[in-house]
Amino acid sequence: MKKEVCGLCNNEIIIGEPRFSFPILPEWHCLSEYKGDYHISCLKRNSEISSNLAHTYYHYYKDRGEIVKRESNVIIRIELDTQNIVFHSFDDFVRFYIPQRLICSVENMKDYDKLWLDIYKVKSISLDDISNLFLYDRIGGFTVKIEAFNHQGLIKMINEILMLK
């Protein structure tokens, strides 16, 4: 099995360590040198990466005519074909979606609740006792604390994007 190596620190990305797979960008893009997988902790050291990715994603989806909103380095959009609300938090380097049919379940989450976001139980969100939000990725075997927003912030962003629909 091929080792995954972080493009910034050149250390192996071990199963269970939070990672981010960089999108393929055109050669003229200021972040085109970033290719492959990176430790999320390494990427968080450079705020320029977060803001440039957020800018790029926002304009990409906006130019495609999608319903999209940007709050700092968080991109929220609605996939009209699947009716999912998609979150890209480039401060945390995570992506997840919430099916619109689960919005009530998200709003009603209580301390220590866990909510699976898909039928295959690949990703889930959970809360701690002070409304911090955590994303679990079963395939990568890691959990990331979402620092860009908490549970109340998530609900606020859901309501705001739905008002644009």
mmCIF file of N, CA and C in Angstrom, residues 33-82:
data_model
loop_
_atom_site.group_PDB
_atom_site.id
_atom_site.type_symbol
_atom_site.label_atom_id
_atom_site.label_comp_id
_atom_site.label_asym_id
_atom_site.label_seq_id
_atom_site.Cartn_x
_atom_site.Cartn_y
_atom_site.Cartn_z
ATOM 1 N N GLU A 33 0.337 25.061 -6.913
ATOM 2 C CA GLU A 33 1.483 24.248 -6.451
ATOM 3 C C GLU A 33 1.054 23.175 -5.455
ATOM 4 N N TYR A 34 -0.121 23.342 -4.847
ATOM 5 C CA TYR A 34 -0.610 22.372 -3.860
ATOM 6 C C TYR A 34 -1.317 21.236 -4.584
ATOM 7 N N LYS A 35 -0.798 20.048 -4.404
ATOM 8 C CA LYS A 35 -1.375 18.870 -5.048
ATOM 9 C C LYS A 35 -1.366 17.716 -4.048
ATOM 10 N N GLY A 36 -2.422 16.906 -4.087
ATOM 11 C CA GLY A 36 -2.438 15.726 -3.228
ATOM 12 C C GLY A 36 -3.029 15.977 -1.859
ATOM 13 N N ASP A 37 -2.566 15.187 -0.886
ATOM 14 C CA ASP A 37 -3.119 15.212 0.465
ATOM 15 C C ASP A 37 -2.199 15.957 1.429
ATOM 16 N N TYR A 38 -2.849 16.559 2.427
ATOM 17 C CA TYR A 38 -2.131 17.345 3.432
ATOM 18 C C TYR A 38 -2.740 17.092 4.796
ATOM 19 N N HIS A 39 -1.916 17.183 5.834
ATOM 20 C CA HIS A 39 -2.452 17.203 7.196
ATOM 21 C C HIS A 39 -3.260 18.495 7.341
ATOM 22 N N ILE A 40 -4.429 18.384 7.926
ATOM 23 C CA ILE A 40 -5.225 19.594 8.165
ATOM 24 C C ILE A 40 -4.449 20.543 9.072
ATOM 25 N N SER A 41 -3.768 20.019 10.055
ATOM 26 C CA SER A 41 -3.001 20.872 10.977
ATOM 27 C C SER A 41 -1.914 21.663 10.244
ATOM 28 N N CYS A 42 -1.321 21.097 9.211
ATOM 29 C CA CYS A 42 -0.302 21.816 8.439
ATOM 30 C C CYS A 42 -0.936 22.947 7.621
ATOM 31 N N LEU A 43 -2.082 22.667 7.006
ATOM 32 C CA LEU A 43 -2.758 23.684 6.198
ATOM 33 C C LEU A 43 -3.266 24.843 7.049
ATOM 34 N N LYS A 44 -3.675 24.562 8.275
ATOM 35 C CA LYS A 44 -4.216 25.608 9.148
ATOM 36 C C LYS A 44 -3.174 26.661 9.516
ATOM 37 N N ARG A 45 -1.922 26.374 9.324
ATOM 38 C CA ARG A 45 -0.854 27.326 9.664
ATOM 39 C C ARG A 45 -0.775 28.490 8.675
ATOM 40 N N ASN A 46 -1.454 28.385 7.552
ATOM 41 C CA ASN A 46 -1.392 29.428 6.526
ATOM 42 C C ASN A 46 -2.804 29.890 6.185
ATOM 43 N N SER A 47 -3.203 31.029 6.726
ATOM 44 C CA SER A 47 -4.566 31.529 6.512
ATOM 45 C C SER A 47 -4.811 31.959 5.064
ATOM 46 N N GLU A 48 -3.750 32.228 4.321
ATOM 47 C CA GLU A 48 -3.908 32.596 2.908
ATOM 48 C C GLU A 48 -4.509 31.439 2.101
ATOM 49 N N ILE A 49 -4.150 30.222 2.463
ATOM 50 C CA ILE A 49 -4.693 29.054 1.770
ATOM 51 C C ILE A 49 -6.202 29.010 1.976
ATOM 52 N N SER A 50 -6.649 29.198 3.207
ATOM 53 C CA SER A 50 -8.082 29.169 3.517
ATOM 54 C C SER A 50 -8.845 30.210 2.724
ATOM 55 N N SER A 51 -8.370 31.450 2.767
ATOM 56 C CA SER A 51 -9.112 32.529 2.104
ATOM 57 C C SER A 51 -9.081 32.387 0.584
ATOM 58 N N ASN A 52 -7.959 31.930 0.027
ATOM 59 C CA ASN A 52 -7.894 31.741 -1.429
ATOM 60 C C ASN A 52 -8.797 30.603 -1.898
ATOM 61 N N LEU A 53 -8.849 29.515 -1.140
ATOM 62 C CA LEU A 53 -9.754 28.418 -1.503
ATOM 63 C C LEU A 53 -11.214 28.854 -1.387
ATOM 64 N N ALA A 54 -11.547 29.564 -0.320
ATOM 65 C CA ALA A 54 -12.924 30.039 -0.144
ATOM 66 C C ALA A 54 -13.321 30.959 -1.293
ATOM 67 N N HIS A 55 -12.436 31.856 -1.664
ATOM 68 C CA HIS A 55 -12.695 32.771 -2.790
ATOM 69 C C HIS A 55 -12.917 31.994 -4.088
ATOM 70 N N THR A 56 -12.042 31.037 -4.338
ATOM 71 C CA THR A 56 -12.121 30.234 -5.563
ATOM 72 C C THR A 56 -13.419 29.437 -5.615
ATOM 73 N N TYR A 57 -13.751 28.737 -4.542
ATOM 74 C CA TYR A 57 -14.970 27.928 -4.519
ATOM 75 C C TYR A 57 -16.216 28.794 -4.646
ATOM 76 N N TYR A 58 -16.237 29.910 -3.932
ATOM 77 C CA TYR A 58 -17.414 30.787 -3.987
ATOM 78 C C TYR A 58 -17.681 31.243 -5.429
ATOM 79 N N HIS A 59 -16.654 31.733 -6.085
ATOM 80 C CA HIS A 59 -16.842 32.230 -7.455
ATOM 81 C C HIS A 59 -17.129 31.110 -8.445
ATOM 82 N N TYR A 60 -16.556 29.952 -8.229
ATOM 83 C CA TYR A 60 -16.844 28.813 -9.092
ATOM 84 C C TYR A 60 -18.334 28.478 -9.043
ATOM 85 N N TYR A 61 -18.886 28.333 -7.841
ATOM 86 C CA TYR A 61 -20.301 27.963 -7.721
ATOM 87 C C TYR A 61 -21.217 29.109 -8.120
ATOM 88 N N LYS A 62 -20.826 30.316 -7.818
ATOM 89 C CA LYS A 62 -21.641 31.475 -8.206
ATOM 90 C C LYS A 62 -21.701 31.589 -9.735
ATOM 91 N N ASP A 63 -20.565 31.419 -10.400
ATOM 92 C CA ASP A 63 -20.523 31.497 -11.864
ATOM 93 C C ASP A 63 -21.333 30.392 -12.526
ATOM 94 N N ARG A 64 -21.509 29.272 -11.840
ATOM 95 C CA ARG A 64 -22.328 28.173 -12.362
ATOM 96 C C ARG A 64 -23.816 28.414 -12.125
ATOM 97 N N GLY A 65 -24.144 29.508 -11.419
ATOM 98 C CA GLY A 65 -25.537 29.837 -11.166
ATOM 99 C C GLY A 65 -26.141 29.110 -9.979
ATOM 100 N N GLU A 66 -25.297 28.539 -9.131
ATOM 101 C CA GLU A 66 -25.815 27.823 -7.966
ATOM 102 C C GLU A 66 -26.151 28.802 -6.847
ATOM 103 N N ILE A 67 -27.002 28.342 -5.936
ATOM 104 C CA ILE A 67 -27.321 29.118 -4.750
ATOM 105 C C ILE A 67 -26.160 28.923 -3.789
ATOM 106 N N VAL A 68 -25.427 30.006 -3.531
ATOM 107 C CA VAL A 68 -24.207 29.914 -2.734
ATOM 108 C C VAL A 68 -24.086 31.144 -1.848
ATOM 109 N N LYS A 69 -23.496 30.946 -0.677
ATOM 110 C CA LYS A 69 -23.283 32.024 0.284
ATOM 111 C C LYS A 69 -21.896 31.829 0.882
ATOM 112 N N ARG A 70 -21.245 32.956 1.175
ATOM 113 C CA ARG A 70 -19.926 32.891 1.815
ATOM 114 C C ARG A 70 -19.970 33.657 3.123
ATOM 115 N N GLU A 71 -19.496 33.011 4.174
ATOM 116 C CA GLU A 71 -19.304 33.654 5.477
ATOM 117 C C GLU A 71 -17.863 33.414 5.879
ATOM 118 N N SER A 72 -17.059 34.450 5.767
ATOM 119 C CA SER A 72 -15.632 34.346 6.029
ATOM 120 C C SER A 72 -15.055 33.272 5.098
ATOM 121 N N ASN A 73 -14.496 32.209 5.627
ATOM 122 C CA ASN A 73 -13.927 31.152 4.791
ATOM 123 C C ASN A 73 -14.805 29.908 4.752
ATOM 124 N N VAL A 74 -16.098 30.099 4.969
ATOM 125 C CA VAL A 74 -17.067 29.013 4.894
ATOM 126 C C VAL A 74 -17.971 29.264 3.692
ATOM 127 N N ILE A 75 -18.077 28.261 2.840
ATOM 128 C CA ILE A 75 -18.948 28.321 1.673
ATOM 129 C C ILE A 75 -20.121 27.387 1.931
ATOM 130 N N ILE A 76 -21.328 27.910 1.762
ATOM 131 C CA ILE A 76 -22.547 27.123 1.934
ATOM 132 C C ILE A 76 -23.278 27.179 0.600
ATOM 133 N N ARG A 77 -23.703 26.028 0.123
ATOM 134 C CA ARG A 77 -24.428 26.014 -1.144
ATOM 135 C C ARG A 77 -25.499 24.936 -1.115
ATOM 136 N N ILE A 78 -26.445 25.065 -2.021
ATOM 137 C CA ILE A 78 -27.499 24.063 -2.152
ATOM 138 C C ILE A 78 -27.282 23.320 -3.456
ATOM 139 N N GLU A 79 -27.195 22.003 -3.362
ATOM 140 C CA GLU A 79 -27.169 21.162 -4.564
ATOM 141 C C GLU A 79 -28.615 20.920 -4.954
ATOM 142 N N LEU A 80 -29.048 21.564 -6.001
ATOM 143 C CA LEU A 80 -30.457 21.489 -6.375
ATOM 144 C C LEU A 80 -30.878 20.093 -6.804
ATOM 145 N N ASP A 81 -29.965 19.353 -7.436
ATOM 146 C CA ASP A 81 -30.341 18.019 -7.903
ATOM 147 C C ASP A 81 -30.519 17.023 -6.763
ATOM 148 N N THR A 82 -29.748 17.167 -5.679
ATOM 149 C CA THR A 82 -29.857 16.235 -4.556
ATOM 150 C C THR A 82 -30.580 16.828 -3.352
#
